[in-house]
Coordinates of C-alpha atoms in Angstrom, one line a residue:
X613 CA 14.9 14.4 -14.3
X614 CA 13.2 11.4 -12.9
X615 CA 13.5 9.5 -9.6
X616 CA 16.4 7.1 -9.3
X617 CA 15.6 3.4 -8.7
X618 CA 15.0 2.4 -5.2
X619 CA 18.0 0.8 -3.3
X620 CA 17.5 -2.6 -1.8
X621 CA 17.1 -2.3 2.0
X622 CA 16.1 1.3 1.7
X623 CA 13.7 2.7 4.2
X624 CA 11.1 3.2 1.5
X625 CA 9.5 -0.2 2.1
X626 CA 6.3 -1.7 0.8
X627 CA 5.2 -5.0 2.2
X628 CA 2.7 -5.2 -0.6
X629 CA 0.0 -7.9 -0.8
X630 CA -0.7 -7.2 -4.5
X631 CA -1.0 -10.3 -6.6
X632 CA 1.9 -11.0 -9.1
X633 CA 0.7 -11.9 -12.6
X634 CA 2.2 -12.0 -16.0
X635 CA 2.7 -8.7 -17.8
X636 CA 1.3 -9.2 -21.3
X637 CA 2.3 -5.8 -22.8
X638 CA 3.2 -4.0 -26.0
X639 CA 5.5 -1.1 -26.7
X640 CA 4.3 2.3 -25.7
X641 CA 5.1 4.8 -28.4
X642 CA 4.6 8.6 -28.3
X643 CA 1.5 9.4 -30.4
X644 CA 2.5 10.0 -34.1
X645 CA 6.0 8.8 -33.6
X646 CA 7.9 5.6 -34.6
X647 CA 8.7 2.7 -32.3
X648 CA 11.8 3.6 -30.1
X649 CA 14.9 1.6 -29.2
X650 CA 18.1 2.5 -27.3
X651 CA 20.1 3.3 -30.4
X652 CA 17.8 6.3 -31.0
X653 CA 19.0 8.1 -27.8
X654 CA 22.4 9.7 -27.2
X655 CA 23.6 9.4 -23.6
X656 CA 24.7 12.8 -22.3
X657 CA 25.0 12.5 -18.5
X658 CA 24.1 10.3 -15.5
X659 CA 21.3 11.9 -13.4
X660 CA 21.0 9.2 -10.8
X661 CA 21.8 5.6 -10.0
X662 CA 20.4 2.8 -7.9
X663 CA 20.9 -0.9 -7.4
X664 CA 18.5 -1.8 -10.2
X665 CA 19.7 0.7 -12.9
X666 CA 20.4 4.3 -13.8
X667 CA 18.7 7.5 -14.9
X668 CA 20.4 9.3 -17.9
X669 CA 20.0 12.6 -19.6
X670 CA 19.6 11.7 -23.2
X671 CA 19.0 13.4 -26.6
X672 CA 16.8 11.9 -29.2
X673 CA 18.8 11.3 -32.4
X674 CA 16.1 10.5 -34.9
X675 CA 12.4 11.1 -35.7
X676 CA 10.2 14.2 -35.5
X677 CA 11.5 14.9 -32.0
X678 CA 15.2 14.7 -32.9
X679 CA 17.2 16.9 -30.6
X680 CA 14.7 16.7 -27.8
X681 CA 16.1 16.1 -24.3
X682 CA 14.6 13.4 -22.1
X683 CA 15.3 11.5 -18.9
X684 CA 15.8 7.8 -19.6
X685 CA 15.2 5.4 -16.8
X686 CA 17.0 2.1 -17.4
X687 CA 16.2 -0.9 -15.2
X688 CA 18.1 -4.2 -15.3
X689 CA 15.6 -7.1 -15.4
X690 CA 18.0 -9.5 -13.8
X691 CA 18.3 -7.2 -10.7
X692 CA 14.6 -6.8 -10.2
X693 CA 12.9 -9.1 -7.7
X694 CA 9.3 -10.1 -8.6
X695 CA 7.8 -7.4 -6.4
X696 CA 10.0 -4.8 -8.0
X697 CA 9.0 -6.0 -11.5
X698 CA 5.3 -5.6 -10.5
X699 CA 6.0 -2.0 -9.2
X700 CA 7.8 -1.1 -12.4
X701 CA 4.9 -2.3 -14.5
X702 CA 2.5 -0.4 -12.1
X703 CA 4.5 2.8 -12.6
X704 CA 4.3 2.4 -16.4
X705 CA 0.6 1.8 -16.3
X706 CA 0.0 4.9 -14.3
X707 CA 2.3 7.1 -16.4
X708 CA 0.5 6.0 -19.6
X709 CA -2.9 6.7 -18.1
X710 CA -2.1 10.1 -16.5
X711 CA -2.0 13.3 -18.5
X712 CA -1.7 16.4 -16.2
X713 CA 0.4 19.6 -16.2
X714 CA 1.8 18.8 -12.8
X715 CA 2.7 15.1 -13.3
X716 CA 5.7 13.8 -15.2
X717 CA 4.9 12.5 -18.7
X718 CA 6.0 9.2 -20.2
X719 CA 6.9 9.5 -23.9
X720 CA 8.3 6.1 -24.8
X721 CA 8.7 2.7 -23.2
X722 CA 10.6 -0.3 -24.7
X723 CA 12.8 -3.2 -23.7
X724 CA 15.8 -5.2 -24.7
X725 CA 16.6 -8.7 -23.7
X726 CA 18.1 -7.6 -20.4
X727 CA 16.7 -4.1 -19.7
X728 CA 13.6 -2.0 -19.5
X729 CA 13.5 1.6 -20.7
X730 CA 11.2 4.5 -19.7
X731 CA 11.7 7.8 -21.5
X732 CA 10.3 10.7 -19.5
X733 CA 10.3 14.5 -19.2
X734 CA 13.7 15.9 -18.3
X735 CA 13.1 18.4 -15.5
X736 CA 16.1 20.8 -15.3
X737 CA 15.1 22.2 -11.9
X738 CA 15.9 19.1 -9.9
X739 CA 13.7 18.1 -7.0
X740 CA 12.1 20.1 -4.1
X741 CA 14.3 18.2 -1.6
X742 CA 17.5 19.7 -3.1
X743 CA 16.1 23.2 -2.9
X744 CA 14.8 22.5 0.6
X745 CA 18.2 21.2 1.7
X746 CA 19.8 24.5 0.4
X747 CA 17.3 26.9 1.9
X748 CA 16.3 24.9 5.1
X749 CA 12.7 26.2 4.9
X750 CA 10.4 28.1 2.6
X751 CA 8.2 31.1 3.0
X752 CA 4.5 30.5 3.4
X753 CA 3.9 32.0 0.0
X754 CA 6.4 29.6 -1.6
X755 CA 4.8 26.6 0.2
X756 CA 1.3 27.8 -0.7
X757 CA 2.2 27.7 -4.4
X758 CA 3.8 24.3 -4.3
X759 CA 1.0 22.8 -2.2
X760 CA -1.7 24.2 -4.5
X761 CA -0.1 22.7 -7.6
X762 CA 0.5 19.4 -5.7
X763 CA -3.2 19.3 -4.6
X764 CA -4.3 19.5 -8.2
X765 CA -1.9 16.6 -9.1
X766 CA -3.1 14.4 -6.3
X767 CA -6.7 15.1 -7.1
X768 CA -6.1 14.0 -10.7
X769 CA -4.7 10.7 -9.4
X770 CA -7.5 10.2 -6.9
X771 CA -10.1 10.8 -9.6
X772 CA -8.4 8.0 -11.6
X773 CA -8.7 5.7 -8.5
X774 CA -4.9 5.9 -7.7
X775 CA -3.5 6.3 -4.2
X776 CA 0.0 7.8 -4.6
X777 CA 1.4 6.6 -1.2
X778 CA 5.0 8.0 -1.5
X779 CA 4.7 11.7 -1.2
X780 CA 8.0 13.4 -0.2
X781 CA 10.2 16.3 -1.4
X782 CA 12.4 13.9 -3.4
X783 CA 9.5 12.9 -5.6
X784 CA 8.5 16.5 -6.5
X785 CA 10.5 17.8 -9.4
X786 CA 10.8 21.4 -10.8
X787 CA 10.7 22.3 -14.5
X788 CA 12.8 25.1 -16.0
X789 CA 10.2 27.7 -15.1
X790 CA 9.6 26.4 -11.5
X791 CA 6.4 24.5 -11.7
X792 CA 6.2 21.1 -10.0
X793 CA 6.0 17.7 -11.6
X794 CA 5.1 14.7 -9.4
X795 CA 7.1 11.5 -10.2
X796 CA 7.9 8.0 -9.0
X797 CA 4.8 5.9 -9.1
X798 CA 6.4 2.6 -8.2
X799 CA 4.5 2.5 -4.8
X800 CA 1.2 3.8 -6.1
X801 CA -1.9 1.7 -6.0
X802 CA -4.5 1.7 -8.8
X803 CA -8.2 1.0 -8.6
X804 CA -8.8 2.0 -5.1
X805 CA -11.9 4.0 -4.6
X806 CA -13.7 5.4 -1.6
X807 CA -15.3 2.1 -0.8
X808 CA -12.1 0.0 -1.0
X809 CA -8.9 0.0 1.0
X810 CA -5.3 -0.9 0.4
X811 CA -3.5 -2.8 3.2
X812 CA 0.2 -2.4 2.2
X813 CA 2.8 -1.1 4.5
X814 CA 4.0 1.4 1.9
X815 CA 6.0 4.5 1.5
X816 CA 8.6 6.4 3.5
X817 CA 8.0 5.9 7.2
X818 CA 8.2 9.6 8.3
X819 CA 5.5 10.5 5.7
X820 CA 3.1 7.5 6.4
X821 CA -0.4 8.1 7.7
X822 CA -1.4 6.4 10.9
X823 CA -3.7 4.0 9.0
X824 CA -0.8 2.9 6.9
X825 CA 1.4 2.3 9.9
X826 CA -1.2 0.2 11.8
X827 CA -2.1 -1.7 8.5
X828 CA -5.8 -1.5 9.2
X829 CA -6.5 -0.4 5.6
X830 CA -6.0 3.0 3.9
X831 CA -7.5 4.9 1.1
X832 CA -6.8 8.1 -0.8
X833 CA -7.1 10.1 2.5
X834 CA -3.6 8.7 3.4
X835 CA -2.1 11.0 0.8
X836 CA -3.5 14.1 2.5
X837 CA -1.7 13.1 5.8
X838 CA 1.5 12.9 3.8
X839 CA 0.6 16.2 2.2
X840 CA 0.5 17.6 5.7
X841 CA 3.9 16.2 6.6
X842 CA 5.3 17.8 3.5
X843 CA 3.7 21.1 4.3
X844 CA 5.1 21.0 7.9
X845 CA 8.6 20.1 6.6
X846 CA 8.7 22.9 4.0
X847 CA 7.5 25.5 6.5
X848 CA 9.7 24.5 9.4
X849 CA 12.7 22.6 7.9
X850 CA 11.9 19.6 10.2
X851 CA 9.7 16.6 10.1
X852 CA 6.6 16.5 12.5
X853 CA 7.2 12.9 13.6
X854 CA 10.7 11.6 13.7
X855 CA 12.2 9.3 16.3
X856 CA 15.6 7.8 16.8
X857 CA 14.5 4.7 14.8
X858 CA 11.7 3.4 12.6
X859 CA 9.7 1.9 15.5
X860 CA 9.8 5.1 17.6
X861 CA 8.8 7.2 14.5
X862 CA 5.8 4.9 13.8
X863 CA 4.8 5.1 17.5
X864 CA 4.9 8.9 17.3
X865 CA 2.8 8.9 14.2
X866 CA 0.2 6.8 16.0
X867 CA 0.2 8.6 19.4
X868 CA 2.4 11.6 19.8
X869 CA 0.9 15.1 20.2
X870 CA 2.2 17.5 17.6
X871 CA 3.8 20.7 18.8
X872 CA 2.6 23.5 16.5
X873 CA 5.3 26.1 15.8
X874 CA 3.9 29.5 16.8
X875 CA 5.7 31.4 14.1
X876 CA 3.3 29.9 11.5
X877 CA 0.3 31.9 10.5
X878 CA -3.1 31.0 12.0
X879 CA -4.2 29.8 8.6
X880 CA -1.2 27.5 8.2
X881 CA -1.7 26.1 11.7
X882 CA -5.3 25.5 11.0
X883 CA -4.6 23.6 7.8
X884 CA -2.0 21.4 9.4
X885 CA -4.3 20.5 12.3
X886 CA -7.0 19.5 9.8
X887 CA -4.6 17.4 7.8
X888 CA -3.2 15.7 10.9
X889 CA -6.4 14.0 11.9
X890 CA -5.6 10.4 12.9
X891 CA -9.1 9.3 11.9
X892 CA -8.9 9.5 8.0
X893 CA -12.7 10.1 7.8
X894 CA -12.2 13.4 9.7
X895 CA -9.1 14.4 7.7
X896 CA -9.4 17.4 5.4
X897 CA -9.4 16.1 1.8
X898 CA -11.2 12.9 2.7
X899 CA -14.3 14.2 0.8
X900 CA -12.2 15.5 -2.1
X901 CA -9.9 18.3 -3.1
X902 CA -12.5 21.0 -2.8
X903 CA -12.2 20.8 0.9
X904 CA -8.5 21.7 0.6
X905 CA -9.2 24.4 -2.0
X906 CA -11.7 26.1 0.3
X907 CA -9.4 26.4 3.2
X908 CA -8.4 30.0 4.2
X909 CA -4.7 29.1 3.7
X910 CA -5.4 29.0 -0.1
X911 CA -7.7 32.1 -0.1
X912 CA -5.7 34.0 -2.6
X913 CA -5.1 31.2 -5.1
X914 CA -6.8 31.4 -8.5
X915 CA -7.2 27.7 -9.1
X916 CA -8.1 28.1 -12.8
X917 CA -5.0 30.1 -13.6
X918 CA -2.9 27.8 -11.5
X919 CA -4.0 24.8 -13.5
X920 CA -3.2 26.6 -16.8
X921 CA 0.3 27.4 -15.4
X922 CA -0.5 31.1 -15.6
X923 CA 0.6 31.8 -12.0
X924 CA 4.2 32.9 -11.6
X925 CA 6.3 30.3 -9.6
X926 CA 8.1 31.8 -6.6
X927 CA 11.5 30.3 -7.6
X928 CA 13.0 29.8 -11.1
X929 CA 15.9 27.3 -11.3
X930 CA 19.2 28.7 -12.5
X931 CA 19.2 28.7 -16.3
X932 CA 22.0 28.0 -18.8
X933 CA 22.3 25.6 -21.6
X934 CA 19.3 23.3 -22.1
X935 CA 21.4 20.3 -21.0
X936 CA 22.9 21.9 -17.9
X937 CA 22.6 19.7 -14.8
X938 CA 23.8 21.8 -12.0
X939 CA 20.6 21.2 -10.1
X940 CA 21.6 17.5 -9.8
X941 CA 24.0 15.6 -7.6
X942 CA 27.6 16.0 -9.0
X943 CA 28.3 12.5 -7.6
X944 CA 26.3 11.2 -10.6
X945 CA 26.6 13.9 -13.2
X946 CA 30.4 13.6 -13.1
X947 CA 30.2 9.9 -14.2
X948 CA 30.7 8.8 -17.8
X949 CA 27.3 7.8 -19.1
X950 CA 27.4 4.1 -20.3
X951 CA 24.6 1.8 -20.9
X952 CA 25.8 -1.8 -21.3
X953 CA 23.5 -4.4 -22.9
X954 CA 22.7 -6.0 -19.6
X955 CA 22.5 -9.7 -18.7
X956 CA 19.3 -11.4 -19.9
X957 CA 16.8 -11.9 -17.2
X958 CA 16.7 -15.3 -15.4
X959 CA 14.4 -18.0 -16.7
X960 CA 11.8 -17.3 -14.0
X961 CA 11.5 -13.6 -15.1
X962 CA 10.5 -14.2 -18.7
X963 CA 6.8 -14.6 -17.9
X964 CA 6.8 -11.3 -16.1
X965 CA 8.3 -9.4 -19.1
X966 CA 6.5 -11.2 -21.9
X967 CA 6.1 -8.6 -24.7
X968 CA 6.6 -5.1 -23.1
X969 CA 5.1 -1.9 -22.1
X970 CA 1.7 -1.2 -20.8
X971 CA -1.7 -2.7 -19.9
X972 CA -4.5 -0.3 -18.9
X973 CA -5.7 -2.7 -16.2
X974 CA -4.1 -2.8 -12.8
X975 CA -2.1 -5.8 -11.5
X976 CA -4.5 -6.6 -8.8
X977 CA -7.0 -4.8 -6.6
X978 CA -7.2 -5.3 -2.9
X979 CA -10.6 -6.6 -1.7
X980 CA -12.1 -7.5 1.5
X981 CA -13.1 -11.2 2.0
X982 CA -16.5 -12.0 0.6
X983 CA -18.3 -15.4 0.8
X984 CA -17.2 -17.7 -1.9
X985 CA -20.7 -19.0 -2.5
X986 CA -22.2 -15.5 -2.8
X987 CA -23.2 -13.9 -6.0
X988 CA -21.0 -11.0 -4.9
X989 CA -17.9 -13.2 -4.8
X990 CA -14.6 -11.5 -5.1
X991 CA -12.7 -12.0 -8.4
X992 CA -9.6 -14.1 -8.5
X993 CA -6.6 -12.9 -10.4
X994 CA -5.0 -15.6 -12.5
X995 CA -1.4 -15.8 -13.5
X996 CA -2.4 -15.4 -17.2
X997 CA -3.8 -12.0 -16.3
X998 CA -7.5 -12.8 -16.7
X999 CA -9.8 -11.8 -13.9
X1000 CA -12.8 -14.1 -13.2
X1001 CA -15.4 -14.8 -10.5
X1002 CA -14.3 -17.7 -8.4
X1003 CA -17.8 -19.3 -8.4
X1004 CA -17.9 -19.1 -12.2
X1005 CA -14.6 -20.9 -12.6
X1006 CA -14.4 -23.4 -9.8
X1007 CA -16.8 -25.5 -7.7
X1008 CA -15.6 -25.5 -4.1
X1009 CA -15.5 -28.8 -2.2
X1010 CA -14.3 -30.0 1.2
X1011 CA -11.4 -28.8 3.3
X1012 CA -8.1 -30.5 2.6
X1013 CA -6.2 -28.8 5.4
X1014 CA -6.6 -25.9 7.9
X1015 CA -3.8 -23.8 9.2
X1016 CA -3.4 -20.8 11.5
X1017 CA -3.6 -18.3 8.6
X1018 CA -5.2 -20.2 5.8
X1019 CA -7.5 -23.0 4.7
X1020 CA -6.9 -25.4 1.8
X1021 CA -9.9 -26.7 -0.1
X1022 CA -10.5 -29.1 -3.0
X1023 CA -12.1 -27.4 -6.0
X1024 CA -13.1 -28.5 -9.5
X1025 CA -12.6 -26.4 -12.6
X1026 CA -16.1 -25.8 -14.1
X1027 CA -15.0 -26.3 -17.7
X1028 CA -12.3 -29.0 -17.6
X1029 CA -13.5 -30.9 -14.5
X1030 CA -9.9 -31.0 -13.4
X1031 CA -9.3 -31.0 -9.6
X1032 CA -7.2 -28.4 -7.9
X1033 CA -6.4 -27.3 -4.4
X1034 CA -7.2 -23.7 -3.6
X1035 CA -5.4 -22.0 -0.7
X1036 CA -7.4 -19.2 0.8
X1037 CA -5.2 -16.8 2.9
X1038 CA -6.3 -14.2 5.4
X1039 CA -3.9 -11.4 4.5
X1040 CA -4.6 -9.5 7.8
X1041 CA -2.7 -12.3 9.5
X1042 CA 0.0 -13.3 7.0
X1043 CA 1.7 -11.7 4.0
X1044 CA 1.6 -14.4 1.2
X1045 CA 3.8 -12.5 -1.2
X1046 CA 6.9 -14.5 -0.6
X1047 CA 5.1 -17.8 -1.0
X1048 CA 3.6 -16.5 -4.3
X1049 CA 7.0 -15.4 -5.5
X1050 CA 8.6 -18.8 -4.8
X1051 CA 5.7 -20.6 -6.5
X1052 CA 6.0 -18.2 -9.5
X1053 CA 9.7 -18.8 -9.7
X1054 CA 10.0 -22.5 -9.2
X1055 CA 6.5 -23.7 -10.0
X1056 CA 7.6 -25.5 -13.2
X1057 CA 9.8 -28.0 -11.2
X1058 CA 8.2 -31.5 -11.2
X1059 CA 8.5 -31.8 -7.4
X1060 CA 7.1 -28.4 -6.5
X1061 CA 3.4 -27.6 -6.6
X1062 CA 2.3 -25.4 -9.4
X1063 CA 0.6 -22.0 -8.7
X1064 CA -2.6 -22.0 -10.7
X1065 CA -4.6 -19.1 -9.3
X1066 CA -4.1 -16.8 -6.4
X1067 CA -7.1 -15.9 -4.4
X1068 CA -6.2 -13.1 -2.1
X1069 CA -8.6 -12.4 0.8
X1070 CA -8.5 -9.8 3.4
X1071 CA -9.8 -9.1 6.9
X1072 CA -13.4 -8.6 7.8
X1073 CA -12.8 -5.0 8.9
X1074 CA -16.3 -3.8 9.8
X1075 CA -17.6 -7.2 10.7
X1076 CA -14.8 -7.6 13.3
X1077 CA -15.7 -4.3 14.8
X1078 CA -19.3 -5.4 15.2
X1079 CA -18.2 -8.6 16.8
X1080 CA -16.0 -6.7 19.3
X1081 CA -18.9 -4.4 20.0
X1082 CA -21.0 -7.5 20.7
X1083 CA -18.5 -8.8 23.2
X1084 CA -18.7 -5.5 25.1
X1085 CA -22.5 -5.5 24.8
X1086 CA -22.7 -9.0 26.2
X1087 CA -20.3 -8.2 29.1
X1088 CA -22.3 -5.1 30.1
X1089 CA -25.6 -7.0 30.2
X1090 CA -24.3 -10.3 31.7
X1091 CA -21.6 -9.1 34.1
X1092 CA -19.1 -11.5 32.6
X1093 CA -17.5 -12.1 29.2
X1094 CA -19.0 -14.6 26.6
X1095 CA -15.9 -16.6 25.8
X1096 CA -13.4 -16.2 28.7
X1097 CA -14.0 -17.2 32.3
X1098 CA -11.1 -15.3 33.7
X1099 CA -7.6 -13.8 33.1
X1100 CA -5.9 -17.2 33.4
X1101 CA -7.7 -18.8 30.4
X1102 CA -5.2 -19.7 27.6
X1103 CA -5.5 -18.3 24.1
X1104 CA -6.2 -21.8 22.8
X1105 CA -9.1 -22.3 25.2
X1106 CA -10.7 -18.9 24.3
X1107 CA -10.2 -19.4 20.6
X1108 CA -11.8 -22.8 20.8
X1109 CA -14.9 -21.3 22.4
X1110 CA -15.0 -18.5 19.9
X1111 CA -14.7 -21.0 17.1
X1112 CA -17.6 -23.0 18.4
X1113 CA -19.7 -19.8 18.5
X1114 CA -21.5 -20.9 21.7
X1115 CA -22.4 -18.5 24.4
X1116 CA -25.2 -18.5 27.0
X1117 CA -28.2 -16.2 27.0
X1118 CA -30.0 -17.8 29.9
X1119 CA -29.6 -17.8 33.7
X1120 CA -28.3 -15.0 35.9
X1121 CA -29.0 -11.5 34.5
X1122 CA -30.3 -13.0 31.3
X1123 CA -33.5 -14.0 33.0
X1124 CA -34.4 -10.3 33.2
X1125 CA -33.0 -9.2 29.8
X1126 CA -35.5 -8.5 27.0
X1127 CA -35.8 -10.8 24.0
X1128 CA -35.0 -7.8 21.7
X1129 CA -31.6 -7.4 23.4
X1130 CA -30.9 -11.1 23.0
X1131 CA -31.9 -11.1 19.4
X1132 CA -29.6 -8.1 18.6
X1133 CA -26.7 -9.7 20.5
X1134 CA -27.1 -13.0 18.7
X1135 CA -26.8 -11.2 15.3
X1136 CA -23.8 -9.2 16.5
X1137 CA -21.9 -12.3 17.7
X1138 CA -23.0 -14.4 14.7
X1139 CA -20.2 -16.8 13.6
X1140 CA -20.6 -16.0 9.9
X1141 CA -19.3 -12.4 9.4
X1142 CA -21.5 -12.1 6.3
X1143 CA -24.6 -12.7 8.3
X1144 CA -23.5 -10.5 11.2
X1145 CA -25.3 -7.2 11.5
X1146 CA -23.8 -4.1 10.1
X1147 CA -23.8 -0.8 12.1
X1148 CA -26.7 0.4 10.0
X1149 CA -28.7 -2.7 10.9
X1150 CA -27.9 -2.3 14.5
X1151 CA -29.2 1.3 14.6
X1152 CA -32.4 0.1 12.8
X1153 CA -33.1 -2.7 15.3
X1154 CA -36.2 -2.4 17.4
X1155 CA -34.1 -2.6 20.6
X1156 CA -32.4 0.6 19.6
X1157 CA -35.3 2.4 17.9
X1158 CA -37.8 1.7 20.8
X1159 CA -35.3 2.2 23.6
X1160 CA -37.8 4.4 25.3
X1161 CA -39.9 1.3 26.0
X1162 CA -37.1 -0.7 27.6
X1163 CA -37.3 -1.6 31.4
X1164 CA -35.3 0.6 33.8
X1165 CA -34.2 -2.3 36.0
X1166 CA -30.5 -2.3 36.8
X1167 CA -28.8 -5.7 36.1
X1168 CA -26.8 -7.2 38.9
X1169 CA -23.3 -6.0 39.1
X1170 CA -20.3 -8.4 39.4
X1171 CA -18.3 -7.7 42.5
X1172 CA -15.2 -9.2 41.1
X1173 CA -14.7 -6.6 38.4
X1174 CA -11.0 -7.4 38.1
X1175 CA -11.9 -10.9 37.0
X1176 CA -14.2 -9.5 34.2
X1177 CA -11.5 -7.0 33.2
X1178 CA -8.9 -9.8 33.1
X1179 CA -11.2 -12.0 31.0
X1180 CA -11.8 -9.2 28.6
X1181 CA -8.1 -8.6 28.2
X1182 CA -7.5 -12.3 27.7
X1183 CA -10.2 -12.4 25.0
X1184 CA -8.6 -9.7 22.9
X1185 CA -5.1 -11.0 23.6
X1186 CA -6.2 -14.4 22.2
X1187 CA -7.4 -12.8 19.0
X1188 CA -4.0 -11.2 18.4
X1189 CA -2.0 -14.2 19.7
X1190 CA 0.6 -15.4 17.2
X1191 CA 1.7 -19.0 17.0
X1192 CA 5.3 -19.7 17.4
X1193 CA 7.3 -19.3 14.2
X1194 CA 10.6 -21.2 14.0
X1195 CA 13.7 -19.2 13.3
X1196 CA 15.6 -20.5 10.3
X1197 CA 19.3 -20.4 10.8
X1198 CA 22.0 -20.9 8.1
X1199 CA 22.4 -24.4 6.9
X1200 CA 26.0 -24.5 8.2
X1201 CA 24.7 -24.0 11.7
X1202 CA 22.8 -27.3 11.8
X1203 CA 24.2 -30.2 13.7
X1204 CA 24.0 -32.4 10.5
X1205 CA 26.0 -29.9 8.5
X1206 CA 28.6 -29.6 11.3
X1207 CA 28.9 -33.4 11.5
X1208 CA 29.4 -33.6 7.7
X1209 CA 32.0 -30.9 7.9
X1210 CA 33.9 -32.7 10.6
X1211 CA 33.9 -35.9 8.5
X1212 CA 35.1 -34.1 5.4
X1213 CA 38.0 -32.5 7.3
X1214 CA 39.0 -35.8 8.8
X1215 CA 38.9 -37.4 5.3
X1216 CA 41.0 -34.6 3.9
X1217 CA 43.5 -34.9 6.7
X1218 CA 44.1 -38.5 6.0

């Protein structure tokens, strides 16, 4: 069995900033076997159904594996939005790359004019969610077995640079013996290592890590938080963080104190506490799976035997005929299996399904912003799928326009000398995926600008933290804030001062402040984030290393502390201030449309 396609509007959301590009792919064929097509598979039963397609139980009719049962995932191209096409391709890429005893295996992938087909393992045991629903909760020994196999599966993905991002009971399947198989890689992210972060709001809310919820960037450590949620749910039958709605649930994930059930063993409670660290760097597993394996909760697990599937599972699904499906929802299995040809994809989709199957490279990686003129410039991802360094392809010229979230510059192609406009977007402030989708879809129209390249840039993370630290440093030394005079300053005024990068280091307390402190502060508040000091450079600065030589004079205190506090609040409010966004109403609601409608009715009446 394999996951059913995601429903539109489902809680499993992913506001993903990954770049859309053409999918130049070829058929994936099981090694040593012939190229597959739909006619080679006999439809037996429906295992699942979603808005984009179905999952069938099928039997191979020809070839060396004739008679073999598979799960066939069928997706309708015309029903897939651009983002969903990208996720489908990502899932295929990962499934081709991965080969692990506890991860579902892809055997074939092919397409017709209107549909995509993935042929995967058929897992007769259904999913862990179904078993959990029937039994409410598991014993600690059951949970220990499932979590141990799952830890090995996650570690394999992490070693390949993949963040899974959608761990939940529904995505953990059981084979006929009772071993797990991880499935559904549509929300997974490739090519994310310990030094890079993803910034998508991705997964099922109740299982999201705090760093995913607050969108400050997440890495593989986010999977270990979800692992903890899964453990808690299997042991108690309830979710650790669940409010009356999505917003309350997210707030609980960020702030709520977890009540630990006392009926759990000390080892289980200890593991949960170490997994539920809101700081991902302190979370168990952040340094690798060996941290998990060494925990006392897994003390009696033989990891080598477990990997070889030599450990007896605690539960064996009911057995019968090989094609029995009583572990699946009868709502689907009772349906007559039919696979219609499917409507051809729309004209705008052909570029995303050119050829078919898999490319080993990822769709796009998520990078932090780097200076465009630097040798360490971040790669651009082009629609034709070729990655290149921006400085190698284009020469950057003057600004054409500047907006709240982006800047548009003129640039010249190094080879052709053709002029283009490059739009550089700060993704921490705005999600450009919808704009990209529109340009991809309608870019060939003569009156719509063509999308040539997409340069995705992200927030300055660490540099922003250093700047904020500099503001605090300045305020403690001076007795007032560098960019705000008081709580009544408007965001526009504060942002203008910040943009000018001017602040005073003379007069008042500054006459008694050392040159070393001023030098350090100037580097912390530098306008260019790439010239701003890092935390390591701060710690190595002479003002820090020779602090025993600093004067002991107390700077004068400001008696109006509420003014300073208000100015500080105003500064940080200005940084998060959002400009007004107009609300688009239906066309029929406009006064012009209403007037036209009235005229039309009058004319008809006559």
